[in-house]
Every structure is written in structure tokens, then in C-alpha cells.
């Protein structure tokens, strides 16, 4: 691994000096991501070059339901059909969501290809290092970033009506389509089928950044200290 480049998981209470072109994302990565970590809603990673944060992203567990895919039904049916002796009524598929992703202000779209390298790295990480099943990578894309994710191989999740699923801006959960509530934001739910990324494709297409990141043993990221475990939860016992 290049010594100048490192990727690490944010530790509880750790603040990172990071700014991107989006004020909400900057605030999330400076402050809110710590609450997401302590509440076990998302884990945030920071990519550093010579000790300076150049990109940050957060990941959460997710799932895609077969009913999310009226337009893409064939794809999901094929996915379910490819599994011999699948449990009857296989209706949902494990996924990991990119909750947030941002590149340092001044480095975005500058030919460095940091964002796309991070996305490829996440795919490779989920395929090669993941300890649980994960079929899809998902994202609630800002409308202005849809083209970026499309170029990275993501497709929009659309219902048969053609209506895109609305997501709550706070919890990022998909809102039911028949919800009477007005749309709260216009993020676009997108997905990428990890099975489409074969090992050889990973090796062929890795940029130098991803290549060096993959040599890291991500499994050796420091674990949260004991103090991160709590005795109480808001949920009833
Ligand atoms: C979106 C973001 C993460 C992309 O990272 P990046 O390092 O700028 O992207 P890359 O340089 O790897 O771009 C890869 C390709 O996507 C294109 N692209 C990047 N951002 C784009 C955008 N917002 N709209 C359209 N195309 C975009 C690039 O032009 C490039 O195209 P090419 O392959 O034809 O040359 C970064 O621009 C960013 O931090 N934006 C602000 C925060 C944000 O919108 N985050 C997404 C939240 S869901």
C-alpha cells in the first residue's frame, strides 16, 4: 500500500476536518456521523492522502425487496431463479447502502477520479472482504449525483408506475408509494448488482487508488473500544 494513502474507519468521538461542496454533507461528516456511529445506524470511513481527508463515506446494512422492482422484475426473478433450492418465497435480498459519500472540496470532478475509485473499492470490499451475504450495493443519490452513480454502474429503482421511490431525508428509509404525505426530498434510490462484478473485472478495472486500498487488510481496522457498548437501548427489551 502507498504510505501516502490510507483508508480507515472513524472511531467513536473522533472528529475529522473535512469539507465538501455540499453544506449538509460537510455537517454530516464533521458532526452527525458520530451519532450515526454510536446509534449503530452507519459506519463512516475516511480516505486520507498524506494525512489529509480527501473523501468520506458511510455504509449501512440495507435490503431490496422484490416489490421494489416492478420495472426491473426480470432481474430480481433471475437472481432468485439462479439459486438452487431457494427458500420458497425469496422476497428480499441483502444489501449495503452508501448512506453518504463526498470528495474534498476542490478535488471533486478534477480528473483525480476519487469518487469512482471509492465506489469501486466499496464493491470490491463487499465482494472480497464481506463476512455476511450482500447481493446489492444501494444508494439514495442526490439528484445531481445520479449521473455519477449511473456511470459507476448503478440503476434507478423504479416502480411499475415509473414513479421513483421517495426516501425520508432524516432516516433515508423508502416511503410507501401510497403515502399521503408529500414527498420530503427527491433523492433517487439506485442499486448495483454485485454479482455483475466478477473477480477478474475487479482486477482489470482497478485504478491505482483502489489497487493500493485493496492491499490493506480492512478486517484489521480497529474495533470500537469497550466503552462504545451500552447497557440501555431506546427499544423495549
Ligand atoms: C459526487 C462525487 C462523490 C463524485 O466524486 P468525483 O471524484 O468528483 O467523481 P469522479 O471524478 O470519480 O467521476 C467519475 C465520472 O462521473 C462524472 N461525474 C462526477 N460527478 C458528477 C455529477 N455530479 N454529475 C454528473 N457527472 C458526474 C465525472 O465527470 C466522471 O465522468 P467520466 O467517467 O465520463 O469522466 C463528488 O463530486 C462530490 O463529492 N460531490 C458533492 C457531494 C455529492 O453530491 N455526493 C453524492 C451524494 S449521494
PDB file of C-alpha atoms and ligand atoms in Angstrom:
ATOM      1  CA  UNK A   1       0.000   0.000   0.000  1.00  0.00           C
ATOM      2  CA  UNK A   2       1.186   3.510  -0.758  1.00  0.00           C
ATOM      3  CA  UNK A   3       2.179   5.037   2.573  1.00  0.00           C
ATOM      4  CA  UNK A   4       0.669   8.358   1.481  1.00  0.00           C
ATOM      5  CA  UNK A   5      -2.804   6.857   1.143  1.00  0.00           C
ATOM      6  CA  UNK A   6      -4.864   5.257   3.859  1.00  0.00           C
ATOM      7  CA  UNK A   7      -8.441   4.284   4.454  1.00  0.00           C
ATOM      8  CA  UNK A   8      -9.753   3.888   7.958  1.00  0.00           C
ATOM      9  CA  UNK A   9     -12.927   3.604   9.921  1.00  0.00           C
ATOM     10  CA  UNK A  10     -13.904   6.569  12.038  1.00  0.00           C
ATOM     11  CA  UNK A  11     -13.655   5.882  15.766  1.00  0.00           C
ATOM     12  CA  UNK A  12     -16.304   6.907  18.308  1.00  0.00           C
ATOM     13  CA  UNK A  13     -15.960  10.591  19.201  1.00  0.00           C
ATOM     14  CA  UNK A  14     -13.356  11.270  16.509  1.00  0.00           C
ATOM     15  CA  UNK A  15     -13.841  14.487  14.554  1.00  0.00           C
ATOM     16  CA  UNK A  16     -12.379  14.906  11.092  1.00  0.00           C
ATOM     17  CA  UNK A  17     -11.552  18.219   9.446  1.00  0.00           C
ATOM     18  CA  UNK A  18     -13.391  17.734   6.166  1.00  0.00           C
ATOM     19  CA  UNK A  19     -15.236  19.996   3.766  1.00  0.00           C
ATOM     20  CA  UNK A  20     -17.020  19.155   0.513  1.00  0.00           C
ATOM     21  CA  UNK A  21     -19.085  21.321  -1.833  1.00  0.00           C
ATOM     22  CA  UNK A  22     -22.348  20.322  -0.109  1.00  0.00           C
ATOM     23  CA  UNK A  23     -23.032  22.005   3.248  1.00  0.00           C
ATOM     24  CA  UNK A  24     -25.327  19.222   4.561  1.00  0.00           C
ATOM     25  CA  UNK A  25     -22.795  16.525   3.739  1.00  0.00           C
ATOM     26  CA  UNK A  26     -19.999  18.561   5.309  1.00  0.00           C
ATOM     27  CA  UNK A  27     -22.039  18.840   8.512  1.00  0.00           C
ATOM     28  CA  UNK A  28     -22.821  15.124   8.426  1.00  0.00           C
ATOM     29  CA  UNK A  29     -19.172  14.110   8.125  1.00  0.00           C
ATOM     30  CA  UNK A  30     -17.998  16.663  10.703  1.00  0.00           C
ATOM     31  CA  UNK A  31     -20.687  16.074  13.337  1.00  0.00           C
ATOM     32  CA  UNK A  32     -23.675  13.848  12.642  1.00  0.00           C
ATOM     33  CA  UNK A  33     -21.759  10.767  11.568  1.00  0.00           C
ATOM     34  CA  UNK A  34     -20.608  10.338  15.172  1.00  0.00           C
ATOM     35  CA  UNK A  35     -24.230   9.958  16.323  1.00  0.00           C
ATOM     36  CA  UNK A  36     -24.880   7.528  13.482  1.00  0.00           C
ATOM     37  CA  UNK A  37     -21.897   5.532  14.706  1.00  0.00           C
ATOM     38  CA  UNK A  38     -22.907   5.492  18.372  1.00  0.00           C
ATOM     39  CA  UNK A  39     -26.519   4.642  17.439  1.00  0.00           C
ATOM     40  CA  UNK A  40     -25.233   1.885  15.135  1.00  0.00           C
ATOM     41  CA  UNK A  41     -27.011   3.342  12.116  1.00  0.00           C
ATOM     42  CA  UNK A  42     -23.969   3.844   9.901  1.00  0.00           C
ATOM     43  CA  UNK A  43     -20.223   3.378   9.933  1.00  0.00           C
ATOM     44  CA  UNK A  44     -18.142   6.134   8.374  1.00  0.00           C
ATOM     45  CA  UNK A  45     -14.841   5.699   6.586  1.00  0.00           C
ATOM     46  CA  UNK A  46     -12.255   8.328   5.769  1.00  0.00           C
ATOM     47  CA  UNK A  47      -9.830   8.176   2.861  1.00  0.00           C
ATOM     48  CA  UNK A  48      -6.674  10.163   3.624  1.00  0.00           C
ATOM     49  CA  UNK A  49      -3.852  11.297   1.408  1.00  0.00           C
ATOM     50  CA  UNK A  50      -0.723  12.314   3.336  1.00  0.00           C
ATOM     51  CA  UNK A  51      -2.852  12.566   6.471  1.00  0.00           C
ATOM     52  CA  UNK A  52      -5.474  14.835   4.873  1.00  0.00           C
ATOM     53  CA  UNK A  53      -9.078  13.645   4.447  1.00  0.00           C
ATOM     54  CA  UNK A  54      -9.817  13.548   0.709  1.00  0.00           C
ATOM     55  CA  UNK A  55     -13.066  11.560   0.751  1.00  0.00           C
ATOM     56  CA  UNK A  56     -15.542  10.274   3.299  1.00  0.00           C
ATOM     57  CA  UNK A  57     -18.361   7.775   3.042  1.00  0.00           C
ATOM     58  CA  UNK A  58     -20.756   5.971   5.332  1.00  0.00           C
ATOM     59  CA  UNK A  59     -22.199   2.486   4.961  1.00  0.00           C
ATOM     60  CA  UNK A  60     -25.276   0.809   6.485  1.00  0.00           C
ATOM     61  CA  UNK A  61     -26.982  -2.517   6.088  1.00  0.00           C
ATOM     62  CA  UNK A  62     -29.933  -2.433   3.709  1.00  0.00           C
ATOM     63  CA  UNK A  63     -32.187  -4.750   1.749  1.00  0.00           C
ATOM     64  CA  UNK A  64     -34.009  -4.662  -1.535  1.00  0.00           C
ATOM     65  CA  UNK A  65     -37.465  -6.147  -1.693  1.00  0.00           C
ATOM     66  CA  UNK A  66     -38.712  -7.905  -4.819  1.00  0.00           C
ATOM     67  CA  UNK A  67     -41.669  -5.498  -4.774  1.00  0.00           C
ATOM     68  CA  UNK A  68     -39.250  -2.592  -5.162  1.00  0.00           C
ATOM     69  CA  UNK A  69     -38.597  -3.846  -8.660  1.00  0.00           C
ATOM     70  CA  UNK A  70     -41.692  -3.756 -10.809  1.00  0.00           C
ATOM     71  CA  UNK A  71     -39.744  -2.436 -13.790  1.00  0.00           C
ATOM     72  CA  UNK A  72     -36.680  -4.500 -13.009  1.00  0.00           C
ATOM     73  CA  UNK A  73     -38.722  -7.553 -12.004  1.00  0.00           C
ATOM     74  CA  UNK A  74     -36.957  -9.788 -14.516  1.00  0.00           C
ATOM     75  CA  UNK A  75     -33.591  -9.056 -12.969  1.00  0.00           C
ATOM     76  CA  UNK A  76     -34.768  -9.964  -9.487  1.00  0.00           C
ATOM     77  CA  UNK A  77     -36.655 -13.006 -10.735  1.00  0.00           C
ATOM     78  CA  UNK A  78     -33.485 -14.130 -12.473  1.00  0.00           C
ATOM     79  CA  UNK A  79     -31.496 -13.523  -9.297  1.00  0.00           C
ATOM     80  CA  UNK A  80     -33.978 -15.618  -7.290  1.00  0.00           C
ATOM     81  CA  UNK A  81     -34.146 -18.278 -10.042  1.00  0.00           C
ATOM     82  CA  UNK A  82     -30.375 -18.666 -10.081  1.00  0.00           C
ATOM     83  CA  UNK A  83     -30.427 -20.016  -6.560  1.00  0.00           C
ATOM     84  CA  UNK A  84     -30.984 -23.767  -6.449  1.00  0.00           C
ATOM     85  CA  UNK A  85     -33.455 -24.888  -3.775  1.00  0.00           C
ATOM     86  CA  UNK A  86     -34.049 -21.268  -2.801  1.00  0.00           C
ATOM     87  CA  UNK A  87     -36.231 -20.849   0.219  1.00  0.00           C
ATOM     88  CA  UNK A  88     -39.776 -20.585  -1.137  1.00  0.00           C
ATOM     89  CA  UNK A  89     -40.885 -17.040  -1.483  1.00  0.00           C
ATOM     90  CA  UNK A  90     -37.447 -15.462  -1.546  1.00  0.00           C
ATOM     91  CA  UNK A  91     -38.669 -11.909  -1.427  1.00  0.00           C
ATOM     92  CA  UNK A  92     -35.812  -9.738  -0.289  1.00  0.00           C
ATOM     93  CA  UNK A  93     -32.114  -9.533  -0.911  1.00  0.00           C
ATOM     94  CA  UNK A  94     -29.370  -8.381   1.450  1.00  0.00           C
ATOM     95  CA  UNK A  95     -27.701  -5.133   0.512  1.00  0.00           C
ATOM     96  CA  UNK A  96     -25.349  -2.468   1.822  1.00  0.00           C
ATOM     97  CA  UNK A  97     -26.222   1.189   1.401  1.00  0.00           C
ATOM     98  CA  UNK A  98     -23.849   4.049   0.701  1.00  0.00           C
ATOM     99  CA  UNK A  99     -25.597   6.475   3.046  1.00  0.00           C
ATOM    100  CA  UNK A 100     -23.342   9.404   2.244  1.00  0.00           C
ATOM    101  CA  UNK A 101     -20.308   9.945   0.020  1.00  0.00           C
ATOM    102  CA  UNK A 102     -18.323  13.093  -0.644  1.00  0.00           C
ATOM    103  CA  UNK A 103     -14.968  14.134  -2.036  1.00  0.00           C
ATOM    104  CA  UNK A 104     -12.984  17.022  -0.506  1.00  0.00           C
ATOM    105  CA  UNK A 105     -13.869  20.457  -1.869  1.00  0.00           C
ATOM    106  CA  UNK A 106     -11.600  21.311  -4.781  1.00  0.00           C
ATOM    107  CA  UNK A 107     -10.791  17.688  -5.626  1.00  0.00           C
ATOM    108  CA  UNK A 108     -14.232  16.670  -6.964  1.00  0.00           C
ATOM    109  CA  UNK A 109     -14.532  16.215 -10.715  1.00  0.00           C
ATOM    110  CA  UNK A 110     -10.930  17.287 -11.097  1.00  0.00           C
ATOM    111  CA  UNK A 111      -9.716  14.261 -13.018  1.00  0.00           C
ATOM    112  CA  UNK A 112      -8.498  12.501  -9.874  1.00  0.00           C
ATOM    113  CA  UNK A 113     -11.440  10.072 -10.073  1.00  0.00           C
ATOM    114  CA  UNK A 114     -11.558   9.788  -6.304  1.00  0.00           C
ATOM    115  CA  UNK A 115     -15.340   9.269  -6.055  1.00  0.00           C
ATOM    116  CA  UNK A 116     -15.477   6.496  -8.629  1.00  0.00           C
ATOM    117  CA  UNK A 117     -12.423   4.800  -7.104  1.00  0.00           C
ATOM    118  CA  UNK A 118     -14.142   4.818  -3.719  1.00  0.00           C
ATOM    119  CA  UNK A 119     -17.270   3.250  -5.228  1.00  0.00           C
ATOM    120  CA  UNK A 120     -15.233   0.504  -6.900  1.00  0.00           C
ATOM    121  CA  UNK A 121     -13.393  -0.048  -3.653  1.00  0.00           C
ATOM    122  CA  UNK A 122     -16.682  -0.454  -1.752  1.00  0.00           C
ATOM    123  CA  UNK A 123     -17.833  -3.028  -4.313  1.00  0.00           C
ATOM    124  CA  UNK A 124     -14.589  -4.947  -4.009  1.00  0.00           C
ATOM    125  CA  UNK A 125     -14.697  -4.693  -0.226  1.00  0.00           C
ATOM    126  CA  UNK A 126     -18.195  -6.161  -0.151  1.00  0.00           C
ATOM    127  CA  UNK A 127     -17.281  -8.933  -2.559  1.00  0.00           C
ATOM    128  CA  UNK A 128     -13.905  -9.914  -1.172  1.00  0.00           C
ATOM    129  CA  UNK A 129     -13.951  -8.962   2.493  1.00  0.00           C
ATOM    130  CA  UNK A 130     -17.598  -9.089   3.483  1.00  0.00           C
ATOM    131  CA  UNK A 131     -18.364 -11.574   6.207  1.00  0.00           C
ATOM    132  CA  UNK A 132     -22.119 -11.730   5.587  1.00  0.00           C
ATOM    133  CA  UNK A 133     -24.178 -12.122   2.427  1.00  0.00           C
ATOM    134  CA  UNK A 134     -24.617  -8.992   0.357  1.00  0.00           C
ATOM    135  CA  UNK A 135     -26.120  -9.053  -3.128  1.00  0.00           C
ATOM    136  CA  UNK A 136     -26.685  -5.370  -3.874  1.00  0.00           C
ATOM    137  CA  UNK A 137     -24.993  -2.059  -3.254  1.00  0.00           C
ATOM    138  CA  UNK A 138     -27.601   0.707  -2.903  1.00  0.00           C
ATOM    139  CA  UNK A 139     -27.552   4.478  -2.606  1.00  0.00           C
ATOM    140  CA  UNK A 140     -30.055   7.301  -2.082  1.00  0.00           C
ATOM    141  CA  UNK A 141     -28.478   9.558  -4.637  1.00  0.00           C
ATOM    142  CA  UNK A 142     -28.805  13.302  -4.643  1.00  0.00           C
ATOM    143  CA  UNK A 143     -30.498  14.223  -7.954  1.00  0.00           C
ATOM    144  CA  UNK A 144     -27.277  15.969  -9.013  1.00  0.00           C
ATOM    145  CA  UNK A 145     -25.207  12.829  -8.449  1.00  0.00           C
ATOM    146  CA  UNK A 146     -27.423  10.350 -10.362  1.00  0.00           C
ATOM    147  CA  UNK A 147     -25.228  10.598 -13.445  1.00  0.00           C
ATOM    148  CA  UNK A 148     -22.120   9.887 -11.349  1.00  0.00           C
ATOM    149  CA  UNK A 149     -23.693   6.706  -9.941  1.00  0.00           C
ATOM    150  CA  UNK A 150     -25.070   5.726 -13.365  1.00  0.00           C
ATOM    151  CA  UNK A 151     -21.539   5.904 -14.773  1.00  0.00           C
ATOM    152  CA  UNK A 152     -20.398   3.755 -11.849  1.00  0.00           C
ATOM    153  CA  UNK A 153     -22.909   1.051 -12.913  1.00  0.00           C
ATOM    154  CA  UNK A 154     -25.942   1.835 -10.724  1.00  0.00           C
ATOM    155  CA  UNK A 155     -29.530   1.676 -11.994  1.00  0.00           C
ATOM    156  CA  UNK A 156     -32.562   3.509 -10.664  1.00  0.00           C
ATOM    157  CA  UNK A 157     -35.063   1.525  -8.614  1.00  0.00           C
ATOM    158  CA  UNK A 158     -38.401   2.324 -10.159  1.00  0.00           C
ATOM    159  CA  UNK A 159     -41.890   1.069  -9.521  1.00  0.00           C
ATOM    160  CA  UNK A 160     -44.128  -0.059 -12.395  1.00  0.00           C
ATOM    161  CA  UNK A 161     -45.755   3.358 -12.342  1.00  0.00           C
ATOM    162  CA  UNK A 162     -42.408   4.818 -13.237  1.00  0.00           C
ATOM    163  CA  UNK A 163     -42.607   6.757 -10.004  1.00  0.00           C
ATOM    164  CA  UNK A 164     -39.307   6.805  -8.213  1.00  0.00           C
ATOM    165  CA  UNK A 165     -39.324   5.770  -4.592  1.00  0.00           C
ATOM    166  CA  UNK A 166     -39.192   8.741  -2.239  1.00  0.00           C
ATOM    167  CA  UNK A 167     -36.973   8.494   0.795  1.00  0.00           C
ATOM    168  CA  UNK A 168     -37.246  10.218   4.138  1.00  0.00           C
ATOM    169  CA  UNK A 169     -34.470  12.840   4.380  1.00  0.00           C
ATOM    170  CA  UNK A 170     -33.918  12.018   8.048  1.00  0.00           C
ATOM    171  CA  UNK A 171     -33.867   8.227   8.249  1.00  0.00           C
ATOM    172  CA  UNK A 172     -33.295   7.652   4.488  1.00  0.00           C
ATOM    173  CA  UNK A 173     -35.885   4.847   4.540  1.00  0.00           C
ATOM    174  CA  UNK A 174     -38.060   4.409   1.457  1.00  0.00           C
ATOM    175  CA  UNK A 175     -41.518   5.883   1.972  1.00  0.00           C
ATOM    176  CA  UNK A 176     -44.514   3.811   0.883  1.00  0.00           C
ATOM    177  CA  UNK A 177     -45.675   4.853  -2.565  1.00  0.00           C
ATOM    178  CA  UNK A 178     -49.272   5.239  -1.435  1.00  0.00           C
ATOM    179  CA  UNK A 179     -48.195   7.524   1.404  1.00  0.00           C
ATOM    180  CA  UNK A 180     -50.447  10.557   1.625  1.00  0.00           C
ATOM    181  CA  UNK A 181     -47.539  12.599   2.919  1.00  0.00           C
ATOM    182  CA  UNK A 182     -45.986  14.987   0.416  1.00  0.00           C
ATOM    183  CA  UNK A 183     -42.553  13.944  -0.837  1.00  0.00           C
ATOM    184  CA  UNK A 184     -39.938  15.039   1.671  1.00  0.00           C
ATOM    185  CA  UNK A 185     -36.986  15.014  -0.655  1.00  0.00           C
ATOM    186  CA  UNK A 186     -36.174  13.956  -4.160  1.00  0.00           C
ATOM    187  CA  UNK A 187     -33.280  11.585  -3.562  1.00  0.00           C
ATOM    188  CA  UNK A 188     -33.179   8.743  -6.048  1.00  0.00           C
ATOM    189  CA  UNK A 189     -32.835   5.176  -4.823  1.00  0.00           C
ATOM    190  CA  UNK A 190     -30.320   3.317  -7.015  1.00  0.00           C
ATOM    191  CA  UNK A 191     -28.803  -0.148  -6.920  1.00  0.00           C
ATOM    192  CA  UNK A 192     -25.891  -2.098  -8.298  1.00  0.00           C
ATOM    193  CA  UNK A 193     -25.925  -5.893  -8.587  1.00  0.00           C
ATOM    194  CA  UNK A 194     -22.651  -7.113  -7.094  1.00  0.00           C
ATOM    195  CA  UNK A 195     -22.859 -10.399  -8.956  1.00  0.00           C
ATOM    196  CA  UNK A 196     -22.191  -8.452 -12.141  1.00  0.00           C
ATOM    197  CA  UNK A 197     -18.753  -7.607 -10.835  1.00  0.00           C
ATOM    198  CA  UNK A 198     -16.605 -10.655 -11.349  1.00  0.00           C
ATOM    199  CA  UNK A 199     -13.257 -11.061  -9.663  1.00  0.00           C
ATOM    200  CA  UNK A 200     -11.420 -10.618 -12.957  1.00  0.00           C
ATOM    201  CA  UNK A 201     -13.352  -7.439 -13.682  1.00  0.00           C
ATOM    202  CA  UNK A 202     -12.314  -6.108 -10.289  1.00  0.00           C
ATOM    203  CA  UNK A 203      -8.671  -6.830 -11.016  1.00  0.00           C
ATOM    204  CA  UNK A 204      -8.812  -5.409 -14.539  1.00  0.00           C
ATOM    205  CA  UNK A 205     -10.600  -2.206 -13.717  1.00  0.00           C
ATOM    206  CA  UNK A 206      -8.978  -1.143 -10.504  1.00  0.00           C
ATOM    207  CA  UNK A 207      -7.495   2.288 -10.570  1.00  0.00           C
ATOM    208  CA  UNK A 208      -4.178   2.699  -8.747  1.00  0.00           C
ATOM    209  CA  UNK A 209      -6.011   4.099  -5.706  1.00  0.00           C
ATOM    210  CA  UNK A 210      -8.319   1.130  -5.397  1.00  0.00           C
ATOM    211  CA  UNK A 211      -5.470  -1.219  -6.106  1.00  0.00           C
ATOM    212  CA  UNK A 212      -3.487   0.101  -3.166  1.00  0.00           C
ATOM    213  CA  UNK A 213      -6.535   0.228  -0.911  1.00  0.00           C
ATOM    214  CA  UNK A 214      -7.332  -3.392  -1.581  1.00  0.00           C
ATOM    215  CA  UNK A 215      -3.939  -4.460  -0.346  1.00  0.00           C
ATOM    216  CA  UNK A 216      -4.899  -3.191   3.084  1.00  0.00           C
ATOM    217  CA  UNK A 217      -6.317  -5.717   5.433  1.00  0.00           C
ATOM    218  CA  UNK A 218      -9.555  -3.914   6.096  1.00  0.00           C
ATOM    219  CA  UNK A 219     -10.550  -6.645   8.524  1.00  0.00           C
ATOM    220  CA  UNK A 220      -7.815  -5.277  10.767  1.00  0.00           C
ATOM    221  CA  UNK A 221      -9.457  -1.889  11.148  1.00  0.00           C
ATOM    222  CA  UNK A 222      -9.510  -1.041  14.836  1.00  0.00           C
ATOM    223  CA  UNK A 223     -12.611  -2.230  16.615  1.00  0.00           C
ATOM    224  CA  UNK A 224     -14.587   0.201  18.784  1.00  0.00           C
ATOM    225  CA  UNK A 225     -13.430   0.231  22.414  1.00  0.00           C
ATOM    226  CA  UNK A 226     -15.481  -1.499  25.114  1.00  0.00           C
ATOM    227  CA  UNK A 227     -16.892   1.875  26.180  1.00  0.00           C
ATOM    228  CA  UNK A 228     -18.769   2.016  22.869  1.00  0.00           C
ATOM    229  CA  UNK A 229     -21.106  -0.719  24.141  1.00  0.00           C
ATOM    230  CA  UNK A 230     -24.077   0.499  26.154  1.00  0.00           C
ATOM    231  CA  UNK A 231     -26.338  -1.130  28.658  1.00  0.00           C
ATOM    232  CA  UNK A 232     -29.516   0.645  27.584  1.00  0.00           C
ATOM    233  CA  UNK A 233     -31.370   0.991  24.294  1.00  0.00           C
ATOM    234  CA  UNK A 234     -34.436   3.025  23.336  1.00  0.00           C
ATOM    235  CA  UNK A 235     -36.069  -0.180  22.140  1.00  0.00           C
ATOM    236  CA  UNK A 236     -38.112  -2.229  24.621  1.00  0.00           C
ATOM    237  CA  UNK A 237     -36.373  -5.327  25.961  1.00  0.00           C
TER     238      UNK A 237
HETATM  239  C1  LIG B   1     -20.385  13.008  -6.436  1.00  0.00           C
HETATM  240  C2  LIG B   1     -18.890  12.864  -6.078  1.00  0.00           C
HETATM  241  C3  LIG B   1     -18.757  11.967  -4.850  1.00  0.00           C
HETATM  242  C4  LIG B   1     -18.195  12.225  -7.281  1.00  0.00           C
HETATM  243  O1  LIG B   1     -16.795  12.103  -6.989  1.00  0.00           O
HETATM  244  P1  LIG B   1     -15.710  12.627  -8.073  1.00  0.00           P
HETATM  245  O2  LIG B   1     -14.356  12.278  -7.547  1.00  0.00           O
HETATM  246  O3  LIG B   1     -15.975  14.051  -8.342  1.00  0.00           O
HETATM  247  O4  LIG B   1     -16.120  11.750  -9.330  1.00  0.00           O
HETATM  248  P2  LIG B   1     -15.138  11.101 -10.450  1.00  0.00           P
HETATM  249  O5  LIG B   1     -14.088  12.107 -10.800  1.00  0.00           O
HETATM  250  O6  LIG B   1     -14.689   9.775  -9.991  1.00  0.00           O
HETATM  251  O7  LIG B   1     -16.162  10.979 -11.672  1.00  0.00           O
HETATM  252  C5  LIG B   1     -16.458   9.787 -12.376  1.00  0.00           C
HETATM  253  C6  LIG B   1     -17.334  10.147 -13.550  1.00  0.00           C
HETATM  254  O8  LIG B   1     -18.589  10.687 -13.073  1.00  0.00           O
HETATM  255  C7  LIG B   1     -18.771  12.027 -13.566  1.00  0.00           C
HETATM  256  N1  LIG B   1     -19.394  12.816 -12.501  1.00  0.00           N
HETATM  257  C8  LIG B   1     -18.918  13.029 -11.259  1.00  0.00           C
HETATM  258  N2  LIG B   1     -19.787  13.758 -10.555  1.00  0.00           N
HETATM  259  C9  LIG B   1     -20.820  14.026 -11.390  1.00  0.00           C
HETATM  260  C10 LIG B   1     -22.026  14.768 -11.255  1.00  0.00           C
HETATM  261  N3  LIG B   1     -22.348  15.373 -10.074  1.00  0.00           N
HETATM  262  N4  LIG B   1     -22.866  14.821 -12.312  1.00  0.00           N
HETATM  263  C11 LIG B   1     -22.557  14.214 -13.485  1.00  0.00           C
HETATM  264  N5  LIG B   1     -21.413  13.501 -13.678  1.00  0.00           N
HETATM  265  C12 LIG B   1     -20.572  13.420 -12.634  1.00  0.00           C
HETATM  266  C13 LIG B   1     -17.367  12.527 -13.902  1.00  0.00           C
HETATM  267  O9  LIG B   1     -17.413  13.572 -14.850  1.00  0.00           O
HETATM  268  C14 LIG B   1     -16.736  11.254 -14.450  1.00  0.00           C
HETATM  269  O10 LIG B   1     -17.219  11.037 -15.753  1.00  0.00           O
HETATM  270  P3  LIG B   1     -16.296  10.302 -16.904  1.00  0.00           P
HETATM  271  O11 LIG B   1     -16.098   8.882 -16.431  1.00  0.00           O
HETATM  272  O12 LIG B   1     -17.142  10.376 -18.129  1.00  0.00           O
HETATM  273  O13 LIG B   1     -15.022  11.075 -16.979  1.00  0.00           O
HETATM  274  C15 LIG B   1     -18.221  14.250  -5.790  1.00  0.00           C
HETATM  275  O14 LIG B   1     -18.335  15.054  -6.941  1.00  0.00           O
HETATM  276  C16 LIG B   1     -18.813  15.002  -4.619  1.00  0.00           C
HETATM  277  O15 LIG B   1     -18.326  14.865  -3.506  1.00  0.00           O
HETATM  278  N6  LIG B   1     -19.883  15.797  -4.865  1.00  0.00           N
HETATM  279  C17 LIG B   1     -20.552  16.533  -3.791  1.00  0.00           C
HETATM  280  C18 LIG B   1     -21.285  15.610  -2.846  1.00  0.00           C
HETATM  281  C19 LIG B   1     -22.290  14.698  -3.526  1.00  0.00           C
HETATM  282  O16 LIG B   1     -23.068  15.098  -4.363  1.00  0.00           O
HETATM  283  N7  LIG B   1     -22.260  13.425  -3.097  1.00  0.00           N
HETATM  284  C20 LIG B   1     -23.184  12.402  -3.559  1.00  0.00           C
HETATM  285  C21 LIG B   1     -24.280  12.274  -2.537  1.00  0.00           C
HETATM  286  S1  LIG B   1     -25.390  10.972  -2.923  1.00  0.00           S
END
